mmCIF file of C-alpha atoms in Angstrom:
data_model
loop_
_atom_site.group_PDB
_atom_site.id
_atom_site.type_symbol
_atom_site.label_atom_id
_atom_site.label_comp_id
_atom_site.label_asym_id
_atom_site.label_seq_id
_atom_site.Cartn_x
_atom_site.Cartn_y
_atom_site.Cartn_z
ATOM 1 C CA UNK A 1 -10.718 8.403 13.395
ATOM 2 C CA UNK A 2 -8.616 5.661 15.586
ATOM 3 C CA UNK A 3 -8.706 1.934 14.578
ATOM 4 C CA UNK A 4 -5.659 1.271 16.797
ATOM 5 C CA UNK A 5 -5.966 4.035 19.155
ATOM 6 C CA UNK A 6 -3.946 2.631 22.123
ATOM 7 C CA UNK A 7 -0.529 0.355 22.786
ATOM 8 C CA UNK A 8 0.594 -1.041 25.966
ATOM 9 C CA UNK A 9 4.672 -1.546 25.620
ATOM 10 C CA UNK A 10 6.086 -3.825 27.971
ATOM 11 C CA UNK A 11 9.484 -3.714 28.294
ATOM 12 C CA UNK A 12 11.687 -5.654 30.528
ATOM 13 C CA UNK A 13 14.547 -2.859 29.551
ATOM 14 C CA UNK A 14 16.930 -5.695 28.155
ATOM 15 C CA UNK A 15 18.953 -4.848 25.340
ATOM 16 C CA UNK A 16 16.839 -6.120 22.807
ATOM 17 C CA UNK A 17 13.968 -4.277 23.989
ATOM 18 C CA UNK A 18 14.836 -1.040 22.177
ATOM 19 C CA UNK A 19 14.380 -3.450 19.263
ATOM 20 C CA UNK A 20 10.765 -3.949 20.766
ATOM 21 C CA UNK A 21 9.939 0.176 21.382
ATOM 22 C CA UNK A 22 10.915 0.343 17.725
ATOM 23 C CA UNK A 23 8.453 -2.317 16.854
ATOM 24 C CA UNK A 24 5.897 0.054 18.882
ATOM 25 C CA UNK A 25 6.877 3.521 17.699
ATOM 26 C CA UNK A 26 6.645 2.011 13.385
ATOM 27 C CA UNK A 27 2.846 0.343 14.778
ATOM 28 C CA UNK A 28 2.134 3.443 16.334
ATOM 29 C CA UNK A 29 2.808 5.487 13.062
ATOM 30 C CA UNK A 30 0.714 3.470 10.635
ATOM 31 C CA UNK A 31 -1.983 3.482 13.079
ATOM 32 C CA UNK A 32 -2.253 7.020 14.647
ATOM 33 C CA UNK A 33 -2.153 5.217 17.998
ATOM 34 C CA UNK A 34 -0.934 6.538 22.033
ATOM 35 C CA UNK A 35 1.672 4.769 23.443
ATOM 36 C CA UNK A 36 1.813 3.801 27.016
ATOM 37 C CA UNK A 37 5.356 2.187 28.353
ATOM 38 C CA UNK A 38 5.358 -0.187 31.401
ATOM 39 C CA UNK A 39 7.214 -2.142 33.068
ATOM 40 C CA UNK A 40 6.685 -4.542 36.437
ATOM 41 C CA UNK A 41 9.231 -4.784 39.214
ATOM 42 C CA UNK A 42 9.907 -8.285 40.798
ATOM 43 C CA UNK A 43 8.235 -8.104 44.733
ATOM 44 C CA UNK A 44 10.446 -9.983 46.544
ATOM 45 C CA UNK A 45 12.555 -7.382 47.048
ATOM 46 C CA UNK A 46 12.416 -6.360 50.543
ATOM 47 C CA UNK A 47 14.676 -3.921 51.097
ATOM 48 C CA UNK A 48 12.596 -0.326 51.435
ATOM 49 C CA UNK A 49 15.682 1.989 50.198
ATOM 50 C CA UNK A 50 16.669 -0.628 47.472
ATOM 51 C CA UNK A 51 12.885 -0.437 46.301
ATOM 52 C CA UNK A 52 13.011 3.179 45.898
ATOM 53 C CA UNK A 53 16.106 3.404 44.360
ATOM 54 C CA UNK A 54 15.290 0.819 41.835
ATOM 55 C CA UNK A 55 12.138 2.545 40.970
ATOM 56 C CA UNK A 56 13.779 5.683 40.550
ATOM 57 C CA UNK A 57 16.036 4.207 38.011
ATOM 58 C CA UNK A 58 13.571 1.885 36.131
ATOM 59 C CA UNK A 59 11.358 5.436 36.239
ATOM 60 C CA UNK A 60 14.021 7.287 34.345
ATOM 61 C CA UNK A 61 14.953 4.483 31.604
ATOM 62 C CA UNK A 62 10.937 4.963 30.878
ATOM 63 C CA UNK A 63 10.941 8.664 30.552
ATOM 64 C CA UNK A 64 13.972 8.271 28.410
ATOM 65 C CA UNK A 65 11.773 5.580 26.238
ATOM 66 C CA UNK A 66 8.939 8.228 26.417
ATOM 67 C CA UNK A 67 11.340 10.720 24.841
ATOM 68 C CA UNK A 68 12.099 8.352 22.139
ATOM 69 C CA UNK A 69 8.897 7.692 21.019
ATOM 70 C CA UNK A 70 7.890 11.197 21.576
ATOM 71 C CA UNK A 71 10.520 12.087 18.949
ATOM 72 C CA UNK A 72 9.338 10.112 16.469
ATOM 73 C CA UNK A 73 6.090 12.317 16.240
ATOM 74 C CA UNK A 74 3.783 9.337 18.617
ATOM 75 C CA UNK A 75 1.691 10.480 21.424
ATOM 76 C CA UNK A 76 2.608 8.570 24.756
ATOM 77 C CA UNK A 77 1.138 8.671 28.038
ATOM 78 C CA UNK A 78 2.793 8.875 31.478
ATOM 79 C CA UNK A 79 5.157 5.865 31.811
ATOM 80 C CA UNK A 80 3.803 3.255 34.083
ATOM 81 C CA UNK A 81 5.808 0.981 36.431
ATOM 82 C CA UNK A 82 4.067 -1.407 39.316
ATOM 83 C CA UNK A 83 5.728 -4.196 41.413
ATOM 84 C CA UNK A 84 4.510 -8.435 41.259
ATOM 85 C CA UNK A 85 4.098 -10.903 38.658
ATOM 86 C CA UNK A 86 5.165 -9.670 35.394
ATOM 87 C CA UNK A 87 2.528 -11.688 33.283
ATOM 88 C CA UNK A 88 -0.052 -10.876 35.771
ATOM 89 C CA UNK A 89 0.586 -7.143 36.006
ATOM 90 C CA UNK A 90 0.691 -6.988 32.154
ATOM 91 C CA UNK A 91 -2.269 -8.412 31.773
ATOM 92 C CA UNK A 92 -4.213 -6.761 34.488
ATOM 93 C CA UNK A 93 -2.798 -3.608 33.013
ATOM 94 C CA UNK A 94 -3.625 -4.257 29.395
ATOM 95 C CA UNK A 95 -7.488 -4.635 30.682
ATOM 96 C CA UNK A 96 -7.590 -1.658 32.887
ATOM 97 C CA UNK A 97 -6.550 0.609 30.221
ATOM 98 C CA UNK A 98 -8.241 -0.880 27.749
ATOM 99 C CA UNK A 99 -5.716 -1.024 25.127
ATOM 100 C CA UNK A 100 -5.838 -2.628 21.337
ATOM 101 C CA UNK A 101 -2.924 -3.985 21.409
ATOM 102 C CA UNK A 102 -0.171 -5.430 24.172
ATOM 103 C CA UNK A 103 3.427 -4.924 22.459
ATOM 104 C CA UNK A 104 5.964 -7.258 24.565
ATOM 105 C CA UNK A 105 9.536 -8.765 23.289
ATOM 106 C CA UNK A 106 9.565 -12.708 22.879
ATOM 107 C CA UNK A 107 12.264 -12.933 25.245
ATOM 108 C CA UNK A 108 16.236 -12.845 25.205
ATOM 109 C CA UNK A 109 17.393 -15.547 22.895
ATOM 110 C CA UNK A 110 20.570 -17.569 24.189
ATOM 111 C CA UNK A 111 23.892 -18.669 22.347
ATOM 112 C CA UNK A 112 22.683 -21.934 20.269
ATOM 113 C CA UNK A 113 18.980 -21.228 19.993
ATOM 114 C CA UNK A 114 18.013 -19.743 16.867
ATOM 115 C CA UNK A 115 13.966 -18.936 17.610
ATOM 116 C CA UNK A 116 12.472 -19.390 21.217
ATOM 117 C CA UNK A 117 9.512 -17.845 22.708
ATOM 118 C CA UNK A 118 10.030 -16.447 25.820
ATOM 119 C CA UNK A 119 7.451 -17.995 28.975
ATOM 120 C CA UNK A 120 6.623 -14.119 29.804
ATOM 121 C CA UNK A 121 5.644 -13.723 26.350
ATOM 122 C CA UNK A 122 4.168 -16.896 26.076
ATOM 123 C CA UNK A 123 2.199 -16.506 29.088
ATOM 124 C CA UNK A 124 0.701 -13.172 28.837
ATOM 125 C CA UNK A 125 -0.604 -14.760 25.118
ATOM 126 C CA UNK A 126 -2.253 -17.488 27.142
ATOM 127 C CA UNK A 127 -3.665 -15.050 30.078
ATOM 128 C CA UNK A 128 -4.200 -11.589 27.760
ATOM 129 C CA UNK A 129 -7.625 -11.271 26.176
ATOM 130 C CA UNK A 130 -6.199 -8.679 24.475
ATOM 131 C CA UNK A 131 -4.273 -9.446 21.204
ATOM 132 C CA UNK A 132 -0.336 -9.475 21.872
ATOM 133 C CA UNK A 133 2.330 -8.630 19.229
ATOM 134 C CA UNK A 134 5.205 -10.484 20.003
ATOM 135 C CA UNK A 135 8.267 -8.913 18.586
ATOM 136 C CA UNK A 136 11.302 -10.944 17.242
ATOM 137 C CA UNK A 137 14.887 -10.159 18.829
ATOM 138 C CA UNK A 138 16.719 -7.560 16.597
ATOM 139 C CA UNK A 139 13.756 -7.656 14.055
ATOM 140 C CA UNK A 140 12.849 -4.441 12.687
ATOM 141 C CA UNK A 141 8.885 -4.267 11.996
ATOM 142 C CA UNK A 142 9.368 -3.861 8.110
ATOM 143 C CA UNK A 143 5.985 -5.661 6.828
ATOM 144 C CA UNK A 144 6.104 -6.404 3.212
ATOM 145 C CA UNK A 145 4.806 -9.833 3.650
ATOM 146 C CA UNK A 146 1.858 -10.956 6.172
ATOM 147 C CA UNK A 147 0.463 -14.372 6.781
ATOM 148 C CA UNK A 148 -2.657 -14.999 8.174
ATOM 149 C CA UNK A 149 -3.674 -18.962 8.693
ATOM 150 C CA UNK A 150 -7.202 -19.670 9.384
ATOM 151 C CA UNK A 151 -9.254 -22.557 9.776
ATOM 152 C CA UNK A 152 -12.733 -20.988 9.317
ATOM 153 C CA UNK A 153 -13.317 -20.507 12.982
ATOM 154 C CA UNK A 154 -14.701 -17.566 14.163
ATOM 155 C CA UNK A 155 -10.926 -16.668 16.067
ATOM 156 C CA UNK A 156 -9.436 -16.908 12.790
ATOM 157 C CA UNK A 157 -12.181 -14.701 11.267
ATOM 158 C CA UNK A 158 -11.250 -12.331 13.496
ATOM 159 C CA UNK A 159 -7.427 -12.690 12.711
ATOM 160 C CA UNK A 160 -7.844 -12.136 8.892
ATOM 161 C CA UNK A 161 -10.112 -9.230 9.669
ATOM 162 C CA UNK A 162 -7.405 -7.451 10.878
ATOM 163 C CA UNK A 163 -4.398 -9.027 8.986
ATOM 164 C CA UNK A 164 -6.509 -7.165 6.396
ATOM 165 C CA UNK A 165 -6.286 -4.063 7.150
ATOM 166 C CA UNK A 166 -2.991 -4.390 8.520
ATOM 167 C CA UNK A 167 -2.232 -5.283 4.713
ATOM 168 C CA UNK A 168 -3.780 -2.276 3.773
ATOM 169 C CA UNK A 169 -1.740 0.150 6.085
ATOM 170 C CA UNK A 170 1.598 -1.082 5.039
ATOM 171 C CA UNK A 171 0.940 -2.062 1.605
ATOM 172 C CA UNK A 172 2.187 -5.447 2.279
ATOM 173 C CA UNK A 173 1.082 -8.708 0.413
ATOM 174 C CA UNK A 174 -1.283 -10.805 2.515
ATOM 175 C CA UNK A 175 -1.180 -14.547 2.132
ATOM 176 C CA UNK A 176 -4.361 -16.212 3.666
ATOM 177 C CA UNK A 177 -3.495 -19.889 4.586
ATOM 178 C CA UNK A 178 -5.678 -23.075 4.791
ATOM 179 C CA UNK A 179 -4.059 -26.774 5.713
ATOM 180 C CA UNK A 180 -6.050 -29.704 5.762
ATOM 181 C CA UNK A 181 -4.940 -32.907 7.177
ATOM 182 C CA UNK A 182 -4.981 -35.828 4.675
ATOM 183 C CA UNK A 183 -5.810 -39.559 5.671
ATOM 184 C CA UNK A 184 -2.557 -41.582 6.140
ATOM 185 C CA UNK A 185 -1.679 -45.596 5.865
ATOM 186 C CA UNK A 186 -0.805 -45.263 9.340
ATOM 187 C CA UNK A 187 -4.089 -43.581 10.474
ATOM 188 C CA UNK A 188 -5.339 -46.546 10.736
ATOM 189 C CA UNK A 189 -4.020 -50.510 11.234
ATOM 190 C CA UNK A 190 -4.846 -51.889 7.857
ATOM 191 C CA UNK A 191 -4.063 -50.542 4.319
ATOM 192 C CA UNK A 192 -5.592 -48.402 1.860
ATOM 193 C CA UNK A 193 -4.906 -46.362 -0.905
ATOM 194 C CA UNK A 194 -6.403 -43.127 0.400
ATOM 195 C CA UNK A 195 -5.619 -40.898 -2.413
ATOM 196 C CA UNK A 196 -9.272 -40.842 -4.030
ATOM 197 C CA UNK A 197 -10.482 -39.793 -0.197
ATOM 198 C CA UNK A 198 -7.871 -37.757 0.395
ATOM 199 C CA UNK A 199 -8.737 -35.822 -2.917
ATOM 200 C CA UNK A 200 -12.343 -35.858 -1.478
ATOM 201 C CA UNK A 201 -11.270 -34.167 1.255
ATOM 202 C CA UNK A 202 -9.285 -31.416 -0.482
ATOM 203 C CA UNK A 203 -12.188 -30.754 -2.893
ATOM 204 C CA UNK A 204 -14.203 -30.074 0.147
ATOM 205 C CA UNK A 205 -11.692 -28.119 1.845
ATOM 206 C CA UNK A 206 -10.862 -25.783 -0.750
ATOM 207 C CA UNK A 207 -14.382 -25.060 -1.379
ATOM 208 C CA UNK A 208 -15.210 -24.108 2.417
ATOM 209 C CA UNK A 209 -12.051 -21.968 1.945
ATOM 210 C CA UNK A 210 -13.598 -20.258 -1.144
ATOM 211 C CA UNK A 211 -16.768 -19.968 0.678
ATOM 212 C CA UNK A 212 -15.151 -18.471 3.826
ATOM 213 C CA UNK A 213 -13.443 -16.059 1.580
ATOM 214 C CA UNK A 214 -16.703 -14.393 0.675
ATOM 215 C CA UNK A 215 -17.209 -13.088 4.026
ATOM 216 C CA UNK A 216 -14.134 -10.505 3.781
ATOM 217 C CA UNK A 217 -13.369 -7.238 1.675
ATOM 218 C CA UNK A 218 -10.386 -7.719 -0.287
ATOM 219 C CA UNK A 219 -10.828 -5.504 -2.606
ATOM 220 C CA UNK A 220 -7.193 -3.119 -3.353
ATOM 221 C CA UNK A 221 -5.536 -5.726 -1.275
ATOM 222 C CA UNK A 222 -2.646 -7.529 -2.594
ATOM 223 C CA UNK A 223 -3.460 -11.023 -1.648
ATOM 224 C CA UNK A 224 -3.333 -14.606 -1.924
ATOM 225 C CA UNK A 225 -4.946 -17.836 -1.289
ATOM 226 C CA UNK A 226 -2.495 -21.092 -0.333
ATOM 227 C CA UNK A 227 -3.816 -24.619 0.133
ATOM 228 C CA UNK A 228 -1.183 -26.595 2.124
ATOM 229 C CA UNK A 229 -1.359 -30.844 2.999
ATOM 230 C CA UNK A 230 -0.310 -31.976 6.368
ATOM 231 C CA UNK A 231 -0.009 -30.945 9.888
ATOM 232 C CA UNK A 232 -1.023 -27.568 10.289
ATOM 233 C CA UNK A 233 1.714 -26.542 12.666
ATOM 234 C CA UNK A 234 4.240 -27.643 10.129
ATOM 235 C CA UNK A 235 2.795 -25.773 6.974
ATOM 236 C CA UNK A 236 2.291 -23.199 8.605
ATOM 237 C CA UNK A 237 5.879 -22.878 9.274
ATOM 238 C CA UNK A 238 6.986 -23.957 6.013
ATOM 239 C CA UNK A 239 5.300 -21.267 4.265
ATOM 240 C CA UNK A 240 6.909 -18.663 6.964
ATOM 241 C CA UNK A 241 10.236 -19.789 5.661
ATOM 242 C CA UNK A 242 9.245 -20.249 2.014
ATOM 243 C CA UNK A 243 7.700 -16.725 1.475
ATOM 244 C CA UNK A 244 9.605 -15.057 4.056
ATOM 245 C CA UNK A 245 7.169 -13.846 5.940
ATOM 246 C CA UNK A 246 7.713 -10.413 7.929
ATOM 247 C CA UNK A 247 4.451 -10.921 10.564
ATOM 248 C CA UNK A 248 2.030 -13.907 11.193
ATOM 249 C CA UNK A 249 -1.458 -12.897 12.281
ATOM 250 C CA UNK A 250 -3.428 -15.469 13.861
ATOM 251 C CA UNK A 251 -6.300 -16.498 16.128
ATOM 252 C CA UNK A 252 -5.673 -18.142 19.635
ATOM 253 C CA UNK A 253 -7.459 -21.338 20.694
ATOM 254 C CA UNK A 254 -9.013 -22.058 17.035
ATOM 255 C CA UNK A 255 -11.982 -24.898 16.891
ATOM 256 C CA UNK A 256 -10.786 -26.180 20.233
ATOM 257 C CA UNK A 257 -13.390 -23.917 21.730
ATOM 258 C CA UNK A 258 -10.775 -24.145 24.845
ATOM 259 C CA UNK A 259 -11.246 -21.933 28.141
ATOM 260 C CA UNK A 260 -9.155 -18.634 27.696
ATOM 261 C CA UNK A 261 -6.341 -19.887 29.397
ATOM 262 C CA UNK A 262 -5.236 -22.414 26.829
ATOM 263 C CA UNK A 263 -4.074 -20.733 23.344
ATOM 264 C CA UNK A 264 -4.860 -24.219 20.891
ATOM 265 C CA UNK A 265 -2.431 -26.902 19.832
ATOM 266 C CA UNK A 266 -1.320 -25.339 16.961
ATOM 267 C CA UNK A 267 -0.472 -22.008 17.670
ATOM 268 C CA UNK A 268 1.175 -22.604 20.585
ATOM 269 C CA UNK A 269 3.842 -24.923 18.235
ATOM 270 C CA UNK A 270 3.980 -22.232 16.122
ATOM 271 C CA UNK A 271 4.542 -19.297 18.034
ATOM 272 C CA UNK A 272 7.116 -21.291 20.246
ATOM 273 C CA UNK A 273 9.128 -21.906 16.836
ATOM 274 C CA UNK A 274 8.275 -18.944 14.913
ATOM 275 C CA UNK A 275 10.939 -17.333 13.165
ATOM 276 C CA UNK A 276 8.916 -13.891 12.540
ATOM 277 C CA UNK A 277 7.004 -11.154 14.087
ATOM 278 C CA UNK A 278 3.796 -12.381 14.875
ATOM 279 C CA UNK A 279 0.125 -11.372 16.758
ATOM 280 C CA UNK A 280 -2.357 -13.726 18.260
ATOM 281 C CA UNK A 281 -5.688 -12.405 18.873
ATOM 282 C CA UNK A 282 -8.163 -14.272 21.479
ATOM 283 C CA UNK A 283 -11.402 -12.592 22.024
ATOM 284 C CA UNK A 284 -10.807 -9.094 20.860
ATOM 285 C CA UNK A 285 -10.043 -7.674 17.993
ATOM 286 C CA UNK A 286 -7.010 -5.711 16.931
ATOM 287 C CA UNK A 287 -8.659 -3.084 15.167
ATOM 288 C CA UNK A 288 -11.865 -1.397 16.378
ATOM 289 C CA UNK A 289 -12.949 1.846 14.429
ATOM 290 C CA UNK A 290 -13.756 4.633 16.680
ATOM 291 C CA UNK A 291 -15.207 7.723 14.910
ATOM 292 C CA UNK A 292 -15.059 11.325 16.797
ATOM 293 C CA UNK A 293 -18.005 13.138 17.189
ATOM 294 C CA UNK A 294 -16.131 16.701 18.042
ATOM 295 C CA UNK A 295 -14.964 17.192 15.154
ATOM 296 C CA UNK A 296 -15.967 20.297 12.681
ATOM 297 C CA UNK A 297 -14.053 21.177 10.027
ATOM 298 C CA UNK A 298 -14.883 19.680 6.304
ATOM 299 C CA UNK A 299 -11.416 19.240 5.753
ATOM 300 C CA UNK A 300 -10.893 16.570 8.894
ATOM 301 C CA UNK A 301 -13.894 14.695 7.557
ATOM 302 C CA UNK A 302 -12.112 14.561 4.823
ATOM 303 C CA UNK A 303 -9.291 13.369 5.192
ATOM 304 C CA UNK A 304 -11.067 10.495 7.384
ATOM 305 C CA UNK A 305 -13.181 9.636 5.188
ATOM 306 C CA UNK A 306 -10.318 9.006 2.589
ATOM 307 C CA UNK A 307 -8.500 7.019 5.128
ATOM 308 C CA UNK A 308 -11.590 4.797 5.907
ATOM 309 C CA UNK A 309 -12.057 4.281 1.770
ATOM 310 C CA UNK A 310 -8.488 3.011 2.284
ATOM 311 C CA UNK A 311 -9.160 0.960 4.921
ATOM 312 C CA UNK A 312 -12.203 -0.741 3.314
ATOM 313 C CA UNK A 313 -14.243 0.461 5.666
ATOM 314 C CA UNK A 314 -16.948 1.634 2.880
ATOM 315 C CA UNK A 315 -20.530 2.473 4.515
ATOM 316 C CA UNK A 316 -18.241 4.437 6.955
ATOM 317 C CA UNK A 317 -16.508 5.902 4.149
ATOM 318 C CA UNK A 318 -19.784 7.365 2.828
ATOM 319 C CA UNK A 319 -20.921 8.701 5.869
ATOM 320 C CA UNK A 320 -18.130 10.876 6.428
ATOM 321 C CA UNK A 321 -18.097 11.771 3.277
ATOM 322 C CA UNK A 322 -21.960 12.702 3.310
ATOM 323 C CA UNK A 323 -20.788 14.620 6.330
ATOM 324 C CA UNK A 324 -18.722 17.054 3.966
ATOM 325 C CA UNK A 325 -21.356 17.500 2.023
ATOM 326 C CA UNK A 326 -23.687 18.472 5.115
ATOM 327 C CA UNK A 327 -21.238 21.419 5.869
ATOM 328 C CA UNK A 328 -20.878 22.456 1.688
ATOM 329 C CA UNK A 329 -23.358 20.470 -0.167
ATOM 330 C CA UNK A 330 -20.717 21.571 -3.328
ATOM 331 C CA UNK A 331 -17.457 19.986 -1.684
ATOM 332 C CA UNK A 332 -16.867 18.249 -5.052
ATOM 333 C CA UNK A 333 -13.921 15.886 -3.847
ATOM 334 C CA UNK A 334 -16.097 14.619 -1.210
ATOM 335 C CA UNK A 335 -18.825 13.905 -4.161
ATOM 336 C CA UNK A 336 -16.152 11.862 -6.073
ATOM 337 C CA UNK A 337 -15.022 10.160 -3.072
ATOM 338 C CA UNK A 338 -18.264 8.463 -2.635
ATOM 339 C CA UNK A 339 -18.374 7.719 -6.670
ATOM 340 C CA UNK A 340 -14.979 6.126 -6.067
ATOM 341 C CA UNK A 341 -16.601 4.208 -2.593
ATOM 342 C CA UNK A 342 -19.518 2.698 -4.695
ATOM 343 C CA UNK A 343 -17.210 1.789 -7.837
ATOM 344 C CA UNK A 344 -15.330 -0.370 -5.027
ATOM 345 C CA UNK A 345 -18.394 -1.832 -4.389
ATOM 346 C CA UNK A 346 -19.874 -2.531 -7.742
ATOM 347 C CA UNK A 347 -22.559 -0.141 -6.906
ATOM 348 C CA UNK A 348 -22.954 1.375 -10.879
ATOM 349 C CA UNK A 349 -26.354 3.079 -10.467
ATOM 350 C CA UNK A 350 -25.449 4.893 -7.053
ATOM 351 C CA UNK A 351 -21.961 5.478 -8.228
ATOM 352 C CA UNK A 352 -23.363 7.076 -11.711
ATOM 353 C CA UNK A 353 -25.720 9.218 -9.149
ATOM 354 C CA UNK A 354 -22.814 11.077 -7.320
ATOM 355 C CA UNK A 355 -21.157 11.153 -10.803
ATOM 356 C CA UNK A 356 -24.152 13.035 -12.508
ATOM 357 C CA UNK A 357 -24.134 14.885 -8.786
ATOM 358 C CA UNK A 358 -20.976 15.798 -9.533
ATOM 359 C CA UNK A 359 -21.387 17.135 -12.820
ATOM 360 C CA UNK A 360 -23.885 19.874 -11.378
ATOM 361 C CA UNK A 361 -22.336 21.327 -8.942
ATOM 362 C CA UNK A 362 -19.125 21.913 -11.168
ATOM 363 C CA UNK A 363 -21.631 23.430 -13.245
ATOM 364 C CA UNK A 364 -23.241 25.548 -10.580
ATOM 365 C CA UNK A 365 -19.553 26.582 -9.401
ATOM 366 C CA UNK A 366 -18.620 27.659 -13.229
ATOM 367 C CA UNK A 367 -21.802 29.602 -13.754
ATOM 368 C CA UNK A 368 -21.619 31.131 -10.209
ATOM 369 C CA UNK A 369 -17.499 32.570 -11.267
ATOM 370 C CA UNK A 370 -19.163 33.176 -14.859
ATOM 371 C CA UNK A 371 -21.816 35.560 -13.034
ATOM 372 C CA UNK A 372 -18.902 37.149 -10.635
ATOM 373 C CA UNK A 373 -16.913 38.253 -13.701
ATOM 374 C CA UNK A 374 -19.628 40.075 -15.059
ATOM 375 C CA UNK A 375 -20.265 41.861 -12.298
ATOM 376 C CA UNK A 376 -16.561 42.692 -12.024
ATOM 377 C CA UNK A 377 -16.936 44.004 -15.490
ATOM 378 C CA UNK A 378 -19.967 45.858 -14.982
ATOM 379 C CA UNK A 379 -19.249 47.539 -11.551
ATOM 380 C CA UNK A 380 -16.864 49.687 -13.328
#
């Protein structure tokens, strides 16, 4: 089972990018995933022996990132390294391979500037149809908190989709975010006293947010709802700072319904001041759940099916778990797994099904060692 089965790393080898393979190799662990390391060469370099030289070198740095990530028990493919555009060559590469995820540095922060987003960084967001995680200088990835803003469009569905099962893999708290603009004095040129509106509005709001809710499973997620007033740019960094938040998950271009070169208003002022991790996801989504057919053995099944329980994937949960039961139709933890899938889901009278299941094949197993015993005894 892969749900994050491949990351493209670009580095730009600068001393904060070992920051930014660490970032990869601690995604790559929670998620099972193959890593593939690239990097783009500038083309105006016209020199033929300086080229080759160059390449040699930048070649080498890779294999010694390979090695790296290679020790830390993740899969990597053979390093990749092409000449033009940096933004364009990520991107084009990031499609071609078809990975989940891009994994790039937010750029090399100068003396005096505390956060900055990098215009690589920023552009490959703005270009990538693939979701990008943008790593902070000198950040290690250690997720305890995650915030995931949304505004009920279907980008930031897609955003707290997998901010949820992000959540999930590291255990981390997940703090789903609405903001809703009030009416001010000086929206308009006389005055008013807004406040009944403006508690219209909220009512509303918080109600749509309640209602949006519905559409996700949060069950064994440690979570939170938080209604913020104002500008959504600014709450959104306010409750960054205020709950320290360790990555921001959130959905590029919003209800702007924008072409895919434009990344919305708001997330591009908060990416451009965020102090944290963060991933923006466009038109793809993070995770995908890809099930193997080749595989056999109960035991694999398993163990996937366990993982998927975790990962709230439930109907997929059962399946594998009915596949255990296709190979031994008395795999008892495979019985209980799907009486623990359906008490997630409120099911009672399925759940009390595989219980009573459950019951008779321990049963049939005690009766079948009573029965060897006695012939032990009796062979004599």
């Amino acid at each position: 089972m892969k749900i994050l089965e491949n990351i493209l790393l670009a580095t730009d080898l600068f001393p904060s990018s070992k920051n930014v393979v660490g970032n990869a190799i601690a995604l790559a662990k929670a998620f099972h995933s193959r890593v593939t390391v690239f990097h783009v060469l500038p083309e105006n370099i016209g020199n033929d022996k300086a080229k080759k030289l160059l390449e040699e070198t930048v070649k080498g740095h890779l294999t010694d990132i390979n090695a790296r990530i290679n020790k830390e028990g993740v899969k990597t493919t053979e390093p990749l390294v092409e000449w033009g555009d940096h933004c364009e060559k990520i991107v084009a590469a990031g499609k071609r391979l078809n990975v989940n995820l891009i994994v790039i540095g937010s750029g090399e922060t100068e003396k005096g500037q505390k956060f900055s987003l990098g215009t690589t960084a920023e552009k490959v967001i703005k270009l990538s149809a693939q979701p990008v995680f943008v790593v902070k200088p000198e950040e290690a990835l250690t997720v305890k908190t995650i915030l995931c803003p949304v505004d009920f469009s279907e980008q930031s569905r897609r955003a707290l989709k997998d901010a949820i099962i992000f959540a999930r893999r590291f255990e981390a708290e997940l703090i789903i975010l609405s903001v809703y603009k009030p009416i001010t004095s000086s929206t308009f040129s006389f005055k008013y006293d807004w406040e009944e509106e403006n508690s219209r509005i909220a009512f509303n709001h918080i109600a749509q947010f309640n209602e949006f809710l519905k559409g996700f499973n949060l069950r064994d997620v440690n979570w939170k709802k938080e209604v913020r007033r104002g500008k959504p740019e600014t709450e959104i960094l306010a409750e960054i700072s205020e709950s320290n938040i360790g990555l921001l998950i959130m959905g590029t271009t919003g209800r702007s319904g924008l072409s895919k070169m434009m990344i919305g208003s708001v997330t591009e002022k908060v990416i451009r001041e965020v102090p944290c991790t963060f991933i923006t996801t466009k038109t793809q989504d993070v995770i995908q759940l890809q099930l193997e057919n080749r595989i056999k053995d109960i035991e694999s099944h398993y163990h996937i099916a366990v993982q998927l329980m975790k990962d709230g994937f439930y109907a997929e949960s059962i399946a594998e778990f009915e596949t255990c039961l296709k190979i031994n139709d008395m795999h008892v933890p495979a019985i209980h797994g799907i009486v623990k899938v359906y008490d997630k889901l409120e099911n009672q009278e399925m759940a009390d099904k595989y219980r009573k299941l459950a019951r008779e094949v321990l049963r049939r197993i005690w009766d079948s060692k009573i029965e060897d015993e006695i012939r032990k005894y009796y062979s004599y």
